[in-house]
């Protein structure tokens, strides 16, 4: 069965395939199909209405999970960026201190201050990530238990003496109240992740070209063949790393975009 199968073809499907229809359509599409069915004066079956409610609950659950995962992912990006920045600062500081020709112990003190500063930042970010991850896991567990026990009151309403059209309107309002804000939050977190990804990529590329620039500057000063060969290898390595990191970043961004798109179609 493919995504293109319509709800109107349900009579041609097996019972197992009928039950699986809910996983191939977003709530909005499923809701619009049932709305058109009502407009054609057709009766919405109780099973179809239950499937729509189940789809609403399932999308809300998945969106909640995605929000939690995005929060943890952003903390991970911050940690990675901190490590990369720490390495870059260490290399730059060493070059500056070598040019300043400061005493060895003064250099050690400066490196020690930098290390302590970055370790404090890393420790805070790590604790923040662990706390967010723990809270998210607890929230996921509560959501799972509530849904399994039927205690999720967000999408419960009295359908007694309500027409199919009224029930669809109530479900649509519930979608707007509960899921639309989650979609906005997910988009915001996705944009933040994109920014962190691009920033991390830029820092890595900057670090590579900074390291490659040193042999080049030395080759300009000395003019020796060995230094020129070393400079060429350094530039070639920097170009290779730049292309590799850019390709990996692009693949990651496109992959996440595709996952979001296909999860939306589920």
CSV table of C-alpha atoms in Angstrom, one decimal:
chain,number,residue,atom,x,y,z
A,1,UNK,CA,0.0,0.0,0.0
A,2,UNK,CA,1.3,3.4,-0.9
A,3,UNK,CA,0.7,6.9,0.4
A,4,UNK,CA,-1.4,7.6,-2.7
A,5,UNK,CA,-4.2,5.3,-1.6
A,6,UNK,CA,-7.4,7.2,-0.9
A,7,UNK,CA,-9.7,6.7,2.0
A,8,UNK,CA,-12.5,6.1,-0.5
A,9,UNK,CA,-10.7,3.0,-1.5
A,10,UNK,CA,-11.0,1.4,1.9
A,11,UNK,CA,-13.5,-1.2,0.7
A,12,UNK,CA,-10.8,-2.6,-1.5
A,13,UNK,CA,-8.3,-3.0,1.3
A,14,UNK,CA,-7.8,-5.8,3.8
A,15,UNK,CA,-8.7,-5.2,7.4
A,16,UNK,CA,-5.1,-4.9,8.3
A,17,UNK,CA,-4.5,-2.3,5.6
A,18,UNK,CA,-7.6,-0.3,6.8
A,19,UNK,CA,-6.2,-0.1,10.3
A,20,UNK,CA,-2.8,1.1,8.9
A,21,UNK,CA,-4.3,3.9,6.9
A,22,UNK,CA,-3.9,6.2,9.9
A,23,UNK,CA,-0.1,6.0,9.6
A,24,UNK,CA,-0.1,7.2,6.0
A,25,UNK,CA,-1.9,10.5,6.4
A,26,UNK,CA,-1.5,13.6,8.5
A,27,UNK,CA,-4.4,14.7,10.7
A,28,UNK,CA,-5.2,17.6,8.4
A,29,UNK,CA,-5.6,15.5,5.3
A,30,UNK,CA,-7.6,12.8,7.2
A,31,UNK,CA,-9.8,15.5,8.6
A,32,UNK,CA,-10.4,17.2,5.1
A,33,UNK,CA,-11.4,13.8,3.6
A,34,UNK,CA,-14.0,13.2,6.3
A,35,UNK,CA,-15.2,16.8,5.9
A,36,UNK,CA,-15.8,16.3,2.2
A,37,UNK,CA,-17.5,13.0,3.0
A,38,UNK,CA,-20.0,14.9,5.2
A,39,UNK,CA,-20.5,17.6,2.6
A,40,UNK,CA,-21.6,14.8,0.2
A,41,UNK,CA,-24.2,13.8,2.8
A,42,UNK,CA,-22.3,10.5,3.6
A,43,UNK,CA,-22.2,9.1,7.0
A,44,UNK,CA,-18.8,9.0,8.9
A,45,UNK,CA,-18.4,5.7,10.5
A,46,UNK,CA,-17.6,5.4,14.2
A,47,UNK,CA,-14.3,3.6,13.3
A,48,UNK,CA,-13.3,6.5,11.0
A,49,UNK,CA,-14.0,9.0,13.7
A,50,UNK,CA,-12.0,6.9,16.2
A,51,UNK,CA,-9.1,6.7,13.7
A,52,UNK,CA,-9.2,10.5,13.4
A,53,UNK,CA,-9.0,10.9,17.2
A,54,UNK,CA,-6.2,8.4,17.3
A,55,UNK,CA,-4.3,10.3,14.6
A,56,UNK,CA,-4.7,13.5,16.5
A,57,UNK,CA,-3.3,11.9,19.7
A,58,UNK,CA,-0.5,10.2,17.7
A,59,UNK,CA,0.6,13.5,16.0
A,60,UNK,CA,0.5,15.3,19.4
A,61,UNK,CA,2.7,12.6,20.9
A,62,UNK,CA,5.2,12.6,18.0
A,63,UNK,CA,5.4,16.4,18.1
A,64,UNK,CA,6.1,16.3,21.9
A,65,UNK,CA,8.8,13.8,21.3
A,66,UNK,CA,10.4,15.9,18.5
A,67,UNK,CA,10.4,19.0,20.7
A,68,UNK,CA,12.3,17.0,23.4
A,69,UNK,CA,14.8,15.6,20.9
A,70,UNK,CA,15.5,19.0,19.4
A,71,UNK,CA,16.2,20.5,22.8
A,72,UNK,CA,18.8,17.8,23.5
A,73,UNK,CA,20.2,18.1,20.0
A,74,UNK,CA,20.8,21.9,20.4
A,75,UNK,CA,22.6,21.3,23.7
A,76,UNK,CA,24.8,18.7,21.9
A,77,UNK,CA,25.7,21.2,19.2
A,78,UNK,CA,26.6,23.8,21.9
A,79,UNK,CA,29.0,21.3,23.5
A,80,UNK,CA,30.6,20.4,20.1
A,81,UNK,CA,31.0,24.1,19.2
A,82,UNK,CA,32.6,24.8,22.6
A,83,UNK,CA,35.2,22.0,22.1
A,84,UNK,CA,36.0,23.3,18.6
A,85,UNK,CA,36.3,26.9,19.8
A,86,UNK,CA,38.5,25.8,22.7
A,87,UNK,CA,40.9,24.0,20.3
A,88,UNK,CA,41.0,27.0,18.0
A,89,UNK,CA,41.7,29.5,20.8
A,90,UNK,CA,44.5,27.2,22.1
A,91,UNK,CA,46.2,27.2,18.7
A,92,UNK,CA,45.8,31.0,18.2
A,93,UNK,CA,46.9,31.7,21.7
A,94,UNK,CA,50.1,29.7,21.3
A,95,UNK,CA,51.0,31.5,18.1
A,96,UNK,CA,50.4,34.9,19.7
A,97,UNK,CA,52.4,34.0,22.8
A,98,UNK,CA,55.2,32.6,20.7
A,99,UNK,CA,55.4,35.9,18.8
A,100,UNK,CA,55.3,37.9,22.0
A,101,UNK,CA,58.2,35.7,23.4
A,102,UNK,CA,56.7,35.6,26.9
A,103,UNK,CA,58.2,33.6,29.7
A,104,UNK,CA,57.3,29.9,29.7
A,105,UNK,CA,55.5,30.1,33.1
A,106,UNK,CA,53.5,33.1,31.9
A,107,UNK,CA,52.3,31.2,28.9
A,108,UNK,CA,51.4,28.3,31.2
A,109,UNK,CA,49.3,30.6,33.3
A,110,UNK,CA,47.5,32.0,30.3
A,111,UNK,CA,46.8,28.5,29.0
A,112,UNK,CA,45.6,27.5,32.4
A,113,UNK,CA,43.1,30.4,32.6
A,114,UNK,CA,41.8,29.6,29.2
A,115,UNK,CA,41.4,25.9,30.0
A,116,UNK,CA,39.6,26.6,33.3
A,117,UNK,CA,37.2,29.0,31.6
A,118,UNK,CA,36.3,26.6,28.8
A,119,UNK,CA,36.0,23.7,31.3
A,120,UNK,CA,33.5,25.7,33.4
A,121,UNK,CA,31.5,26.4,30.2
A,122,UNK,CA,31.6,22.7,29.2
A,123,UNK,CA,30.6,21.6,32.6
A,124,UNK,CA,27.6,23.9,32.7
A,125,UNK,CA,26.5,22.9,29.2
A,126,UNK,CA,26.9,19.2,30.0
A,127,UNK,CA,24.8,19.6,33.2
A,128,UNK,CA,22.2,21.5,31.2
A,129,UNK,CA,22.1,18.8,28.6
A,130,UNK,CA,21.8,16.0,31.1
A,131,UNK,CA,19.0,17.9,33.0
A,132,UNK,CA,17.1,18.5,29.8
A,133,UNK,CA,17.5,14.9,28.6
A,134,UNK,CA,16.3,13.6,32.0
A,135,UNK,CA,13.3,15.9,31.9
A,136,UNK,CA,12.5,14.9,28.4
A,137,UNK,CA,12.7,11.2,29.2
A,138,UNK,CA,10.4,11.7,32.2
A,139,UNK,CA,8.0,13.6,30.0
A,140,UNK,CA,8.0,11.0,27.3
A,141,UNK,CA,7.4,8.3,29.9
A,142,UNK,CA,4.4,10.2,31.4
A,143,UNK,CA,3.0,10.8,27.9
A,144,UNK,CA,3.3,7.1,27.0
A,145,UNK,CA,1.7,6.0,30.2
A,146,UNK,CA,-1.2,8.5,29.9
A,147,UNK,CA,-1.9,7.4,26.4
A,148,UNK,CA,-1.7,3.7,27.2
A,149,UNK,CA,-4.0,4.1,30.3
A,150,UNK,CA,-6.4,6.4,28.4
A,151,UNK,CA,-5.7,9.3,30.8
A,152,UNK,CA,-4.8,11.9,28.2
A,153,UNK,CA,-7.6,14.4,28.7
A,154,UNK,CA,-6.4,16.8,26.1
A,155,UNK,CA,-8.4,15.2,23.3
A,156,UNK,CA,-11.3,13.8,25.3
A,157,UNK,CA,-14.7,15.4,24.8
A,158,UNK,CA,-18.3,14.3,25.2
A,159,UNK,CA,-19.4,13.2,21.7
A,160,UNK,CA,-22.8,12.3,22.9
A,161,UNK,CA,-25.6,13.9,20.9
A,162,UNK,CA,-23.1,15.7,18.7
A,163,UNK,CA,-23.2,15.4,14.9
A,164,UNK,CA,-20.3,14.3,12.8
A,165,UNK,CA,-19.7,17.9,11.7
A,166,UNK,CA,-19.6,19.1,15.3
A,167,UNK,CA,-17.1,16.4,16.2
A,168,UNK,CA,-14.9,17.3,13.3
A,169,UNK,CA,-15.0,21.0,14.3
A,170,UNK,CA,-14.0,20.1,17.9
A,171,UNK,CA,-11.1,18.0,16.7
A,172,UNK,CA,-9.9,20.7,14.4
A,173,UNK,CA,-10.0,23.2,17.2
A,174,UNK,CA,-8.1,20.8,19.4
A,175,UNK,CA,-5.5,20.5,16.7
A,176,UNK,CA,-5.1,24.3,16.5
A,177,UNK,CA,-4.8,24.6,20.3
A,178,UNK,CA,-2.4,21.7,21.0
A,179,UNK,CA,-0.5,20.9,17.8
A,180,UNK,CA,-0.1,24.1,16.0
A,181,UNK,CA,2.0,25.7,18.8
A,182,UNK,CA,4.2,22.6,18.8
A,183,UNK,CA,4.7,22.9,15.1
A,184,UNK,CA,5.9,26.5,15.6
A,185,UNK,CA,8.2,25.5,18.4
A,186,UNK,CA,9.6,22.7,16.3
A,187,UNK,CA,10.3,25.1,13.5
A,188,UNK,CA,12.0,27.5,15.8
A,189,UNK,CA,14.2,24.7,17.2
A,190,UNK,CA,14.9,23.5,13.7
A,191,UNK,CA,16.1,27.0,12.8
A,192,UNK,CA,18.3,27.1,15.9
A,193,UNK,CA,19.8,23.7,15.0
A,194,UNK,CA,20.5,25.0,11.5
A,195,UNK,CA,22.3,28.1,12.8
A,196,UNK,CA,24.4,26.0,15.2
A,197,UNK,CA,25.3,23.6,12.4
A,198,UNK,CA,26.4,26.4,10.1
A,199,UNK,CA,28.3,28.1,12.9
A,200,UNK,CA,30.1,24.9,13.8
A,201,UNK,CA,31.0,24.3,10.2
A,202,UNK,CA,32.3,27.8,9.8
A,203,UNK,CA,34.5,27.5,12.9
A,204,UNK,CA,35.9,24.1,11.7
A,205,UNK,CA,36.7,25.6,8.2
A,206,UNK,CA,38.2,28.7,9.8
A,207,UNK,CA,40.4,26.5,12.0
A,208,UNK,CA,41.7,24.5,9.1
A,209,UNK,CA,42.6,27.5,7.0
A,210,UNK,CA,44.2,29.2,9.9
A,211,UNK,CA,46.5,26.1,10.3
A,212,UNK,CA,47.1,26.1,6.6
A,213,UNK,CA,48.0,29.8,6.6
A,214,UNK,CA,51.0,29.3,8.8
A,215,UNK,CA,53.1,27.1,6.4
A,216,UNK,CA,52.1,29.5,3.6
A,217,UNK,CA,53.4,32.5,5.5
A,218,UNK,CA,56.6,30.6,6.4
A,219,UNK,CA,57.1,29.7,2.7
A,220,UNK,CA,56.8,33.3,1.7
A,221,UNK,CA,59.4,34.3,4.3
A,222,UNK,CA,62.0,31.6,3.6
A,223,UNK,CA,61.3,30.7,0.0
A,224,UNK,CA,62.8,27.2,0.4
A,225,UNK,CA,61.4,24.3,-1.7
A,226,UNK,CA,60.6,22.3,1.4
A,227,UNK,CA,58.5,25.0,2.9
A,228,UNK,CA,56.7,25.6,-0.4
A,229,UNK,CA,55.9,21.9,-0.7
A,230,UNK,CA,54.6,21.9,2.9
A,231,UNK,CA,52.5,25.0,2.2
A,232,UNK,CA,51.0,23.3,-0.9
A,233,UNK,CA,50.2,20.2,1.1
A,234,UNK,CA,48.6,22.3,3.9
A,235,UNK,CA,46.4,24.2,1.4
A,236,UNK,CA,45.4,21.0,-0.3
A,237,UNK,CA,44.5,19.5,3.0
A,238,UNK,CA,42.5,22.6,4.0
A,239,UNK,CA,40.6,22.5,0.7
A,240,UNK,CA,39.9,18.8,1.2
A,241,UNK,CA,38.6,19.3,4.8
A,242,UNK,CA,36.5,22.2,3.6
A,243,UNK,CA,34.8,20.2,0.9
A,244,UNK,CA,34.3,17.2,3.2
A,245,UNK,CA,32.9,19.2,6.1
A,246,UNK,CA,30.6,21.2,3.7
A,247,UNK,CA,29.4,18.0,2.1
A,248,UNK,CA,28.7,16.3,5.5
A,249,UNK,CA,26.9,19.4,6.7
A,250,UNK,CA,24.8,19.7,3.5
A,251,UNK,CA,23.9,16.0,3.7
A,252,UNK,CA,22.9,16.4,7.4
A,253,UNK,CA,20.7,19.4,6.6
A,254,UNK,CA,19.1,17.7,3.6
A,255,UNK,CA,18.6,14.5,5.6
A,256,UNK,CA,16.9,16.2,8.5
A,257,UNK,CA,14.7,18.1,6.0
A,258,UNK,CA,13.6,14.8,4.4
A,259,UNK,CA,13.0,13.2,7.7
A,260,UNK,CA,10.7,16.1,8.8
A,261,UNK,CA,8.9,15.9,5.4
A,262,UNK,CA,8.3,12.1,5.6
A,263,UNK,CA,7.4,12.2,9.2
A,264,UNK,CA,4.8,14.9,8.4
A,265,UNK,CA,3.3,12.4,5.8
A,266,UNK,CA,3.0,9.6,8.3
